[in-house]
mmCIF file of C-alpha atoms in Angstrom:
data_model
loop_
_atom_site.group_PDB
_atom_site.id
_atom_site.type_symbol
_atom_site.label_atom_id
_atom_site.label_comp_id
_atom_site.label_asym_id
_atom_site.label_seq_id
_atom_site.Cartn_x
_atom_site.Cartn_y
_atom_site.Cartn_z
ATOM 1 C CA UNK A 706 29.466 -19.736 -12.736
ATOM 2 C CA UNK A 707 25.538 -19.306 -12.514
ATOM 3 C CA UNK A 708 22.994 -21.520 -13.376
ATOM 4 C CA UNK A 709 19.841 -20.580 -15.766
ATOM 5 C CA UNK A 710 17.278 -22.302 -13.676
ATOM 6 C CA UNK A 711 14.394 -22.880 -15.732
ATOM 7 C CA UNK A 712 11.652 -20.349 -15.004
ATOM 8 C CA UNK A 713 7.600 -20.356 -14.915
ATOM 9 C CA UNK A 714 4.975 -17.468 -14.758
ATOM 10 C CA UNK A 715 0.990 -17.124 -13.977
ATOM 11 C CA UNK A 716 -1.309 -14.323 -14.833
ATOM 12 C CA UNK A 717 -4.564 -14.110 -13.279
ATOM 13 C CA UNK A 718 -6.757 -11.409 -15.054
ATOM 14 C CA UNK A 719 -9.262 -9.580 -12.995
ATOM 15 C CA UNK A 720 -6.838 -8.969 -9.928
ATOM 16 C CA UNK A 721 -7.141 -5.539 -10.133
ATOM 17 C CA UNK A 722 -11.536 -5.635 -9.315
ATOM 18 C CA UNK A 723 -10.229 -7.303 -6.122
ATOM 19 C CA UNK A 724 -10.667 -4.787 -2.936
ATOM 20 C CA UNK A 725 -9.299 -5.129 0.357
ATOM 21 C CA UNK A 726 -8.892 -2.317 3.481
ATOM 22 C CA UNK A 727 -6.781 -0.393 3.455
ATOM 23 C CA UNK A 728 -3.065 -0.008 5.773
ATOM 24 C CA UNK A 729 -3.704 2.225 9.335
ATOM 25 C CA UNK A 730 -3.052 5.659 8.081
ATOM 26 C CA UNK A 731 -0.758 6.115 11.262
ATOM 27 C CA UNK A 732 2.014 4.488 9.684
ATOM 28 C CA UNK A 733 3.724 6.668 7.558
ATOM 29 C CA UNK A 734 2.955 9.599 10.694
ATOM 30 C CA UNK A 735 5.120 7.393 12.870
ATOM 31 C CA UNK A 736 8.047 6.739 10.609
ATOM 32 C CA UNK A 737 8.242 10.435 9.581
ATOM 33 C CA UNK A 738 8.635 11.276 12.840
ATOM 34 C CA UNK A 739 11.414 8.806 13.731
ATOM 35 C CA UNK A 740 15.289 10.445 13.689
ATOM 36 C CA UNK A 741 16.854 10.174 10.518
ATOM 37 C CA UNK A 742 13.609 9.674 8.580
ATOM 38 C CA UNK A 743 13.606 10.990 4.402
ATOM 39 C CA UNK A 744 11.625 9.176 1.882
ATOM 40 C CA UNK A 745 14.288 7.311 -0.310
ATOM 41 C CA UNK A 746 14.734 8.105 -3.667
ATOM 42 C CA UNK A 747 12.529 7.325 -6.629
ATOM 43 C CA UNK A 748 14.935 7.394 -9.836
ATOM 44 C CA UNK A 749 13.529 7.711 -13.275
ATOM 45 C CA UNK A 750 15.389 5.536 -16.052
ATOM 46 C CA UNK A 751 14.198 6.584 -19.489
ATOM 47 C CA UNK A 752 16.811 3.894 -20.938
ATOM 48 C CA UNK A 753 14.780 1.032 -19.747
ATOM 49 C CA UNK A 754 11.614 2.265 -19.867
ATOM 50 C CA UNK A 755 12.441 2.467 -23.526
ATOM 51 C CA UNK A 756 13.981 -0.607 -23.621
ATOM 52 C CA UNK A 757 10.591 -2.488 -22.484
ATOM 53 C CA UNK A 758 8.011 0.190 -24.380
ATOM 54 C CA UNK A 759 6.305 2.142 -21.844
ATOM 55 C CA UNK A 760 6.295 5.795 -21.212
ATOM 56 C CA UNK A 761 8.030 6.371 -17.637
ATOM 57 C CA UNK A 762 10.108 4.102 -15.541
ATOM 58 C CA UNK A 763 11.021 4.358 -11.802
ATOM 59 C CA UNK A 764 12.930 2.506 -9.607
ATOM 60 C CA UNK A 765 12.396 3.089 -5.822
ATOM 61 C CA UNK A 766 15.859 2.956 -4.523
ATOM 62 C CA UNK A 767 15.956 1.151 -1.081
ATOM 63 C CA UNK A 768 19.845 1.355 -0.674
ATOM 64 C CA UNK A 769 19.691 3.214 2.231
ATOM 65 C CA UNK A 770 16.537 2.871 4.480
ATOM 66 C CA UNK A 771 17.560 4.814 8.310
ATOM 67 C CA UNK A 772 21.397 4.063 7.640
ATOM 68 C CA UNK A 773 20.220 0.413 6.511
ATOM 69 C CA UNK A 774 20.815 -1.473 3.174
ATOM 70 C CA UNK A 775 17.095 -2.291 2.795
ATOM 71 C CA UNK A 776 13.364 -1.543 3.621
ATOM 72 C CA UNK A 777 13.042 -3.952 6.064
ATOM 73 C CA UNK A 778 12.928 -1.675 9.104
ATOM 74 C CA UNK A 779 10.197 0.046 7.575
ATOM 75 C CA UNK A 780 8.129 -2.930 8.782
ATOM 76 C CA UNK A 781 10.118 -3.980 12.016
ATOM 77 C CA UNK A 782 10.073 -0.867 13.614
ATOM 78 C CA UNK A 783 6.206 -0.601 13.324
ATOM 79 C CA UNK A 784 5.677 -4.567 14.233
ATOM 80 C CA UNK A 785 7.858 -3.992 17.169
ATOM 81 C CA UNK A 786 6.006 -0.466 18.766
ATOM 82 C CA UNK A 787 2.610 -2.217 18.497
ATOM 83 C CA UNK A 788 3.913 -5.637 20.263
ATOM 84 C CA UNK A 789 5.490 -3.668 22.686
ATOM 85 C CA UNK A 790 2.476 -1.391 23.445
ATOM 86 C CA UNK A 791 0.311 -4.714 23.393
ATOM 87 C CA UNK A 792 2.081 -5.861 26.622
ATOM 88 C CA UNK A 793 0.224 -4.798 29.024
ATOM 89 C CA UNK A 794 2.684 -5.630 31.744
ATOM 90 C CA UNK A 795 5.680 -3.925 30.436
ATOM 91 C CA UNK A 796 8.336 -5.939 31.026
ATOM 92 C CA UNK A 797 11.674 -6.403 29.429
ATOM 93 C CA UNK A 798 12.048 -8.750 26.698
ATOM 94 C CA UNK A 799 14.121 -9.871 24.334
ATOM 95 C CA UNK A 800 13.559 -9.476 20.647
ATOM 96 C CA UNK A 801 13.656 -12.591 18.431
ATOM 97 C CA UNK A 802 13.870 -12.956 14.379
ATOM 98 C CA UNK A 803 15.014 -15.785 12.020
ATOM 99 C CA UNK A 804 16.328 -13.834 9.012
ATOM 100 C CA UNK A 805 19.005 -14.303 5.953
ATOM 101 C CA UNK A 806 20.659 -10.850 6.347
ATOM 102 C CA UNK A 807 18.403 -7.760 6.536
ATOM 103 C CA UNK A 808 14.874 -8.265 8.882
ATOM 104 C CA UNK A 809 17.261 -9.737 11.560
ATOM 105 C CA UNK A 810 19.561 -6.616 11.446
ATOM 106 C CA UNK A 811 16.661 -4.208 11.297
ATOM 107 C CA UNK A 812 15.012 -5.969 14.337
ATOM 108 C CA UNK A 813 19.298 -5.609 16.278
ATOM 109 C CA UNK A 814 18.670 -2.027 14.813
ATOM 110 C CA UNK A 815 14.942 -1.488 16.850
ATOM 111 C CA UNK A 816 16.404 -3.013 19.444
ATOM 112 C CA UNK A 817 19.158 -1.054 20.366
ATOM 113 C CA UNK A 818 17.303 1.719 19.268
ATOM 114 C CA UNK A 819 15.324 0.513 22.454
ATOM 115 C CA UNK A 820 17.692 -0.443 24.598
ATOM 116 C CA UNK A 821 16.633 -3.737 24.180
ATOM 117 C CA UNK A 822 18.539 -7.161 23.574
ATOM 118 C CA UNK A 823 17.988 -9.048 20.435
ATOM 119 C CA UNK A 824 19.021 -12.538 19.328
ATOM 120 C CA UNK A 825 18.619 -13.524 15.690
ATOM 121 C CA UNK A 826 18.782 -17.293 14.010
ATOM 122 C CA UNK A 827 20.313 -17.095 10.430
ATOM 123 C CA UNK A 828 20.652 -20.040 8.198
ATOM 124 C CA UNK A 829 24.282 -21.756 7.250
ATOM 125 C CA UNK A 830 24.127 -20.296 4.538
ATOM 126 C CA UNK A 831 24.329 -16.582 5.306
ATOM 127 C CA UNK A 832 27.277 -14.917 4.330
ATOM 128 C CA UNK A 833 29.955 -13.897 7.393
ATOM 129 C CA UNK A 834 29.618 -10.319 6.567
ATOM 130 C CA UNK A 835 25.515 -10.483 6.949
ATOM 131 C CA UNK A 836 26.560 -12.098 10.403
ATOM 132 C CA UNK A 837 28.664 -9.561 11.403
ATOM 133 C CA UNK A 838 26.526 -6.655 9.979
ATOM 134 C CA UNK A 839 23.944 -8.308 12.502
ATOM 135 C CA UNK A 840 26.270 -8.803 15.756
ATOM 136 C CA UNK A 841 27.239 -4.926 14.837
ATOM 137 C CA UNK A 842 24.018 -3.785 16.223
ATOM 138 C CA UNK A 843 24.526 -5.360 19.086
ATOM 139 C CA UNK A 844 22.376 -8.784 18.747
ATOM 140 C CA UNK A 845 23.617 -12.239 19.602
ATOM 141 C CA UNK A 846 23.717 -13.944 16.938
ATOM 142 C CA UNK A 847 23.012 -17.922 16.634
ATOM 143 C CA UNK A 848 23.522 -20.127 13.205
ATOM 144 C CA UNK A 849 21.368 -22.839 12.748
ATOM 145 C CA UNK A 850 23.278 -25.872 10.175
ATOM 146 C CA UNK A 851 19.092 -25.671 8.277
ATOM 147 C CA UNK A 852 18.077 -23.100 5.474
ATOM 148 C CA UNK A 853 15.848 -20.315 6.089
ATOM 149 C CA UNK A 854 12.379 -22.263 6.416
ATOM 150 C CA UNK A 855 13.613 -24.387 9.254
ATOM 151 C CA UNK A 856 15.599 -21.385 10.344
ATOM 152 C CA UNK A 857 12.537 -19.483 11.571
ATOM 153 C CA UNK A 858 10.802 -22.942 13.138
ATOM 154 C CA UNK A 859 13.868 -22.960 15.705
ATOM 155 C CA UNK A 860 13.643 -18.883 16.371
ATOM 156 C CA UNK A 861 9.690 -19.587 16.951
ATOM 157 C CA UNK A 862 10.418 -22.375 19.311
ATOM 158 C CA UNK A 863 13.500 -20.428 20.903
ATOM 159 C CA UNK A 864 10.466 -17.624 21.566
ATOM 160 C CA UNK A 865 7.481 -19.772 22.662
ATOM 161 C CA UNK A 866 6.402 -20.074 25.813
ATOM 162 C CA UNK A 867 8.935 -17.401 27.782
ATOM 163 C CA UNK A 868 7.552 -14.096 28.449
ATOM 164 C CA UNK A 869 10.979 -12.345 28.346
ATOM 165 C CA UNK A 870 10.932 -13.594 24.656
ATOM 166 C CA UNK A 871 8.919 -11.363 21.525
ATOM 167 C CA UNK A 872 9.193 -13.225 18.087
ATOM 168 C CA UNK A 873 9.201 -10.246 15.602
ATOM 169 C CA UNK A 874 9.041 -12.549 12.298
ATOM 170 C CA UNK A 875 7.967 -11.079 8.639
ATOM 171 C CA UNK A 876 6.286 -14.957 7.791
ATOM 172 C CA UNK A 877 3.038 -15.822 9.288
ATOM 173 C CA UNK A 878 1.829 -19.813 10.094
ATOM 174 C CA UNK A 879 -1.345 -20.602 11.090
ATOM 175 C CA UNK A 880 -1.523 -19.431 15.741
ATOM 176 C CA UNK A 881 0.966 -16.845 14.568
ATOM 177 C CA UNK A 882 -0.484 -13.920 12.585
ATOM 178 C CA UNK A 883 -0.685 -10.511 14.568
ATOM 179 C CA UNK A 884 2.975 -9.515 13.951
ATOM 180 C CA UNK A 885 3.266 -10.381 10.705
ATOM 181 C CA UNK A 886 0.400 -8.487 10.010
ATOM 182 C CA UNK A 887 1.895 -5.522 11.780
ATOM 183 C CA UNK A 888 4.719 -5.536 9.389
ATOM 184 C CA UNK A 889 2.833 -5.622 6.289
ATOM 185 C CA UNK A 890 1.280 -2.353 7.956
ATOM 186 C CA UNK A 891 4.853 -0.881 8.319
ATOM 187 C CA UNK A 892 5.844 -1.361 4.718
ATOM 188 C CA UNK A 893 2.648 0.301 3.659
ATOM 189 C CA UNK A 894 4.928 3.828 3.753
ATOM 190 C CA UNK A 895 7.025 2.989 1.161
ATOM 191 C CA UNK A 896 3.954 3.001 -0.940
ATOM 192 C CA UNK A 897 2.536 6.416 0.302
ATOM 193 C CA UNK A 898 6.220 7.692 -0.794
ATOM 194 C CA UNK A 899 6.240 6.441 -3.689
ATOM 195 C CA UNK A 900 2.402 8.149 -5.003
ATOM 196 C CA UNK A 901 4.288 11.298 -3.570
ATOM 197 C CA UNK A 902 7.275 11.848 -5.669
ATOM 198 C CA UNK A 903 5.233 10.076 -8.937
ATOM 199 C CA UNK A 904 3.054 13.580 -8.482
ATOM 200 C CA UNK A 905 6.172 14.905 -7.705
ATOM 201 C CA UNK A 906 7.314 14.048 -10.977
ATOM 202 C CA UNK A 907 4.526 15.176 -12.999
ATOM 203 C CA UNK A 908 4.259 11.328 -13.940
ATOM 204 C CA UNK A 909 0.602 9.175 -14.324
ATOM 205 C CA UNK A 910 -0.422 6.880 -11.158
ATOM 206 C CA UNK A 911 2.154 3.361 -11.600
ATOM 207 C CA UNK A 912 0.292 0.966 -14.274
ATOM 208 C CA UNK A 913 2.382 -1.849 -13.214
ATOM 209 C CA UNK A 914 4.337 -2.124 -9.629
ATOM 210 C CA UNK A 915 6.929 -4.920 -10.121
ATOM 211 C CA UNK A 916 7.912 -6.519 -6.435
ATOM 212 C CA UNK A 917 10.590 -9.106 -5.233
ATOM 213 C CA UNK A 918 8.955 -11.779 -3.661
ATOM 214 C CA UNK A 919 10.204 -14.345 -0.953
ATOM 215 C CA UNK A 920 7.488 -15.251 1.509
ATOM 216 C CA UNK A 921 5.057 -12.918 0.143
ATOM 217 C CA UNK A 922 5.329 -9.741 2.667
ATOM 218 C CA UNK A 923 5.899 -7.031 0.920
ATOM 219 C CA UNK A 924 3.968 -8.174 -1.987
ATOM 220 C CA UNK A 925 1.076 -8.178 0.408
ATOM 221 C CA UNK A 926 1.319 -4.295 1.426
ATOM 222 C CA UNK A 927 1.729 -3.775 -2.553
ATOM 223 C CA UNK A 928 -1.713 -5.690 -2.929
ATOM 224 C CA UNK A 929 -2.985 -3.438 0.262
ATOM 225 C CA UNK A 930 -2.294 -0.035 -1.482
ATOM 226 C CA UNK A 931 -3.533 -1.092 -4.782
ATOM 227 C CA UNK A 932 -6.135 -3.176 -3.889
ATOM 228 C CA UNK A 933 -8.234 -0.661 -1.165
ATOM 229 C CA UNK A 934 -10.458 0.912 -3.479
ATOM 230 C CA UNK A 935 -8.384 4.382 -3.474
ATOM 231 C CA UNK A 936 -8.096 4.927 -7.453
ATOM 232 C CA UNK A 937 -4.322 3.217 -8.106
ATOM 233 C CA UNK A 938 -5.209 -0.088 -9.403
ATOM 234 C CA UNK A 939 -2.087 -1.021 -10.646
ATOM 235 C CA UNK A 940 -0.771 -4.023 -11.699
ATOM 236 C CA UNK A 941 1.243 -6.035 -9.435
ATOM 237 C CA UNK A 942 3.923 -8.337 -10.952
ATOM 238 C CA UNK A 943 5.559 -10.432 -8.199
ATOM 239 C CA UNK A 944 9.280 -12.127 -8.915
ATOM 240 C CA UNK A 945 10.795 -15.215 -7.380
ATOM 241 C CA UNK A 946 14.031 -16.541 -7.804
ATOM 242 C CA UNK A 947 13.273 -19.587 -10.368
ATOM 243 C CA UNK A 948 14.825 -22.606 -7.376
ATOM 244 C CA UNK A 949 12.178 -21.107 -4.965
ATOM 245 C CA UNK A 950 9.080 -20.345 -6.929
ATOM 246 C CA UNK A 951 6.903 -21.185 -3.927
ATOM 247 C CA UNK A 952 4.115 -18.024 -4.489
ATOM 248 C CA UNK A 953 3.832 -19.064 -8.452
ATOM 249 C CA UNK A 954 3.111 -22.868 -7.300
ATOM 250 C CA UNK A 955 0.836 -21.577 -4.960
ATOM 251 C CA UNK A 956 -0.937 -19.539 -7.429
ATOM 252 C CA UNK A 957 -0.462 -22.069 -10.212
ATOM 253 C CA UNK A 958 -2.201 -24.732 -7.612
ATOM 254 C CA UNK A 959 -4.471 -22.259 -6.249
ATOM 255 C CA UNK A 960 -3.934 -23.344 -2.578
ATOM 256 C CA UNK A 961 -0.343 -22.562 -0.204
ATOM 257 C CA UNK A 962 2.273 -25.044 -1.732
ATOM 258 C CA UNK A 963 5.814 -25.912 -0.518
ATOM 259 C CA UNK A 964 8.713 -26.553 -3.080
ATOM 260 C CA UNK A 965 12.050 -27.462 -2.291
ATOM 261 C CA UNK A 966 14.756 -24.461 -2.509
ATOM 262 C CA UNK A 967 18.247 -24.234 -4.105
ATOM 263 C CA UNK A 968 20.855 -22.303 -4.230
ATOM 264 C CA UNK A 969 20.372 -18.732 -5.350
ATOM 265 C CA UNK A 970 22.244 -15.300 -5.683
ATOM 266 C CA UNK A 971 18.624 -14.320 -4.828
ATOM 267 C CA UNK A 972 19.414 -15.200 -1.225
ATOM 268 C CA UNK A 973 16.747 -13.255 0.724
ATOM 269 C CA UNK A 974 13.802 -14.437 -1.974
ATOM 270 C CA UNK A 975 14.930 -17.934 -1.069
ATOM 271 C CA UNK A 976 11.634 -19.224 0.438
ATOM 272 C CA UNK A 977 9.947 -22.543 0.016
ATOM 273 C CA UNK A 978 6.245 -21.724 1.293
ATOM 274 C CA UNK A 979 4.187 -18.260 1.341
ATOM 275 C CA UNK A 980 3.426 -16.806 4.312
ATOM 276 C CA UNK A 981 -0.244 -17.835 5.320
ATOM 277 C CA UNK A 982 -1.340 -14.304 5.996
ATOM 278 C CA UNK A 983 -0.268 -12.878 2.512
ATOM 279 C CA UNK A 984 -1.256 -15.879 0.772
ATOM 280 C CA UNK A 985 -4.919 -14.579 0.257
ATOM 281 C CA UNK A 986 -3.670 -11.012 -0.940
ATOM 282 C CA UNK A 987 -1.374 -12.766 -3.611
ATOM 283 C CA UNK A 988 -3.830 -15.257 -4.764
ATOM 284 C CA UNK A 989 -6.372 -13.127 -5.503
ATOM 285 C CA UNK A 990 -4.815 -9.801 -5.414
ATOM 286 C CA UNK A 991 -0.938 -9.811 -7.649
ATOM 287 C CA UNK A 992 -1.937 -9.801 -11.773
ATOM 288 C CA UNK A 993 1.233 -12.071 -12.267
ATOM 289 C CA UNK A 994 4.139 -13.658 -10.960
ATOM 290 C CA UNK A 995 7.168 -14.944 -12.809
ATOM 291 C CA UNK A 996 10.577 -16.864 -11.346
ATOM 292 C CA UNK A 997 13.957 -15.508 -12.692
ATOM 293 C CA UNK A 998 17.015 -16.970 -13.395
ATOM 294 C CA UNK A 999 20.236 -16.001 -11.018
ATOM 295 C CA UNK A 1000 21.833 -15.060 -15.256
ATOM 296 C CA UNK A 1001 19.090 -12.936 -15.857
ATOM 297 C CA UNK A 1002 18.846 -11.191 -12.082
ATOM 298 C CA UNK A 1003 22.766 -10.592 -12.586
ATOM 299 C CA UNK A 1004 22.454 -8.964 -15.306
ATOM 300 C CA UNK A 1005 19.858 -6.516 -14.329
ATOM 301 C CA UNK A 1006 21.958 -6.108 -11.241
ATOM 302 C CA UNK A 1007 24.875 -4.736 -13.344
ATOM 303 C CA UNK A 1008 22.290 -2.742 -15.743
ATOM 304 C CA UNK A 1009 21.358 -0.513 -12.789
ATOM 305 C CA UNK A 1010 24.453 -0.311 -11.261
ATOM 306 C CA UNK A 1011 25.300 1.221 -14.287
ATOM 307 C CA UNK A 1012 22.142 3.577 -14.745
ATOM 308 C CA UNK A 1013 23.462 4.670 -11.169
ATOM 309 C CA UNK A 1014 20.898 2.626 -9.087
ATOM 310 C CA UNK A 1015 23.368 0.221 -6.389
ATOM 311 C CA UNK A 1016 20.500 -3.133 -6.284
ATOM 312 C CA UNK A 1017 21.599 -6.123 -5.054
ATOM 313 C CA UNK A 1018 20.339 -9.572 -6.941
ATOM 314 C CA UNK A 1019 17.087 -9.612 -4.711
ATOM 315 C CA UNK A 1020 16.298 -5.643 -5.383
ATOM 316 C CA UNK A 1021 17.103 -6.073 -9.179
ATOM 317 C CA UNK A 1022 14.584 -9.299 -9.873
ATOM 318 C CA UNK A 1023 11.453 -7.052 -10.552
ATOM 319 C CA UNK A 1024 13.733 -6.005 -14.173
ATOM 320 C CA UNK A 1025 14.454 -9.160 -15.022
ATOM 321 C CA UNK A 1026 10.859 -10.242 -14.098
ATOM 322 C CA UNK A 1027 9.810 -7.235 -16.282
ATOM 323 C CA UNK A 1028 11.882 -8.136 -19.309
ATOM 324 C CA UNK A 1029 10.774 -11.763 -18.741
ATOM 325 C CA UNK A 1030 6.623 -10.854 -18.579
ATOM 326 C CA UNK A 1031 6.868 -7.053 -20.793
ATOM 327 C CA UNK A 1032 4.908 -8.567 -24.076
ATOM 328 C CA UNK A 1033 2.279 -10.475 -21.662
ATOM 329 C CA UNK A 1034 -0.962 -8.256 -23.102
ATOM 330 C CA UNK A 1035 -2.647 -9.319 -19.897
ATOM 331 C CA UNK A 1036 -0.397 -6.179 -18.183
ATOM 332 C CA UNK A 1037 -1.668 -3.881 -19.767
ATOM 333 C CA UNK A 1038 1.279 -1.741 -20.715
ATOM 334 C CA UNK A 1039 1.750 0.882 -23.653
ATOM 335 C CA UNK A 1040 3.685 3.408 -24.341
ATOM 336 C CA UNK A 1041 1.870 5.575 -22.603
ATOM 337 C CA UNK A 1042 1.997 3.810 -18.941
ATOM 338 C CA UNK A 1043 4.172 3.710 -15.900
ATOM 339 C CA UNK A 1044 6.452 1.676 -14.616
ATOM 340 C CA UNK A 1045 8.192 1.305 -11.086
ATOM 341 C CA UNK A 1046 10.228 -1.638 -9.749
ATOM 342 C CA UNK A 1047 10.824 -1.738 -6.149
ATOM 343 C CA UNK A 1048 14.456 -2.633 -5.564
ATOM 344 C CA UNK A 1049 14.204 -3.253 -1.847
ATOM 345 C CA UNK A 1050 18.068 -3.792 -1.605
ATOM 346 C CA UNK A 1051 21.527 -2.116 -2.147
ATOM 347 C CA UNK A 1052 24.343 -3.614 -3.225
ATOM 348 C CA UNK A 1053 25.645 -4.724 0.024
ATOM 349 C CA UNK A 1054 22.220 -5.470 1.303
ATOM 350 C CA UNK A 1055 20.541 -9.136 1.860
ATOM 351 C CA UNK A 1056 16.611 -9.155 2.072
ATOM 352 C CA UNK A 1057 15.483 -11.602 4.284
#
């Protein structure tokens, strides 16, 4: 039976005055020309955006990202070509992630892309199927008795100090920045899609981008593209599982906090501290952040599934987080606006 954990929200008006540069405009050239590239789908649900009174809704369907059940190789595959072409000597190396189900299997998925060998840390707590799904593309696989947090301390130390070793890790710490930052970049395409097939869809620029958020990644590259000055000042809604609301402490403290986690059907969103490289792009970039009960993400789960959308509990949060936050005035949303909630997850997916 789930537990209705209690939950907590921030709003922070004047986010969307805040300006930052902008993503390389490389990236979405380089994934577009990768085999098996197609933008995934962006699916209109007039049902709920009546539901929550505004004009359009849209939820960008991340079911099935290059044969994967997530967007996470959006960013890996982009963090991986420029640490690769930063080597200078060439070498062979082995590629290195601590993950909860789907980063670690879309750095195995780079890798043997590559040719390359891969071993990924997961936590206890994984499921066996997310360790399979991982061993499947080829990567050793090693289980560390910790959660995720103390998970990606023992991949880091695993990586340091070998050259035949590349950490490729989505969560930045102070000495360890560049890559992190390079995946940001990478997720910065799934953005340009989704401004495509809006216009596509003879619908208005997004008035509020709702975003799952674990250590704060892909909330960053949402703050990027919304935040660099290019008319599409949205506003960004982050959503946290409500036993790991680390970026709403943060924001609520206004410096990087730490909380303890729990246990979560939100599995990949389980994360106890930011990541210090997206930590400046939430605090003063994201209009409002909210935790969600596992109930409440369940239940949006099985609303979409029905509406024909296949989210997993991590992919369906930015609904419940929208239900939770929808008469908040500080949004800004009327009948008249657009919506579109990112669910970065199928239902056999695992964002990690």
């Amino acid at each position: 039976m789930l537990t209705a954990a209690a939950t907590d929200s921030y709003l922070r008006p004047g986010a969307r005055a805040w300006r930052c540069r902008p993503a390389p405009a490389d990236v979405p050239r380089f994934h577009r020309a990768l085999d098996g590239y197609r933008p995934t789908p962006l699916v209109e649900l007039p049902a709920l955006a009546a539901e929550v009174g505004v004009g359009r809704l849209f939820v960008k369907d991340e079911s099935d990202r290059f044969g994967l059940p997530a967007f996470k190789i959006l960013g890996a595959s982009w963090a991986i070509r420029q640490a690769l072409a930063d080597r200078a000597d060439g070498r062979p190396v082995t590629l290195v992630a601590a993950t909860e189900g789907n980063h670690g299997r879309a750095v195995a998925r780079v890798a043997r892309m590559l040719r390359r060998p891969a071993h990924i840390f997961v936590p206890r707590t994984i499921g066996a199927a997310s360790a399979t799904a991982i061993r499947s593309e080829g990567a050793t696989v090693t289980t560390v008795p910790d959660g995720y947090d103390e998970t990606v301390r023992r991949a880091a130390a695993y990586a340091a100090g070998d050259p035949s070793r590349l950490l490729i890790q989505d969560t930045a710490w102070p000495g360890y920045e560049q890559v992190p930052a390079w995946i940001v970049e990478g997720y910065s395409t799934l953005f340009h899609e989704v401004d495509e097939q809006l216009a596509a869809a003879g619908a208005a620029p997004a008035a509020l981008v709702g975003v799952p958020v674990g250590v704060g990644s892909l909330a960053q590259a949402a703050v990027v593209h919304h935040r660099d000055g290019r008319g599409r000042p949205a506003a960004l809604l982050g959503v946290e599982p409500a036993v790991a609301g680390c970026v709403t402490a943060s924001l609520r403290a206004g410096t990087l906090t730490e909380v303890p986690t729990g246990t979560t059907v939100l599995a990949g969103l389980n994360c106890g501290v930011p990541s210090s490289l997206a930590w400046p792009y939430l605090r003063d970039g994201l209009d409002a952040a909210t935790t969600v009960s596992d109930d409440d993400a369940v239940r949006a789960r099985a609303d979409l599934a029905a509406l024909g959308v296949p989210a997993g509990p991590s992919g369906a949060a930015p609904l419940a987080g929208l239900r939770a936050m929808r008469h908040h005035t500080g949004l800004g949303l009327n009948r008249a606006s657009t919506v579109v909630l990112l669910s970065t997850d199928g239902a056999a997916g695992r964002p990690a």
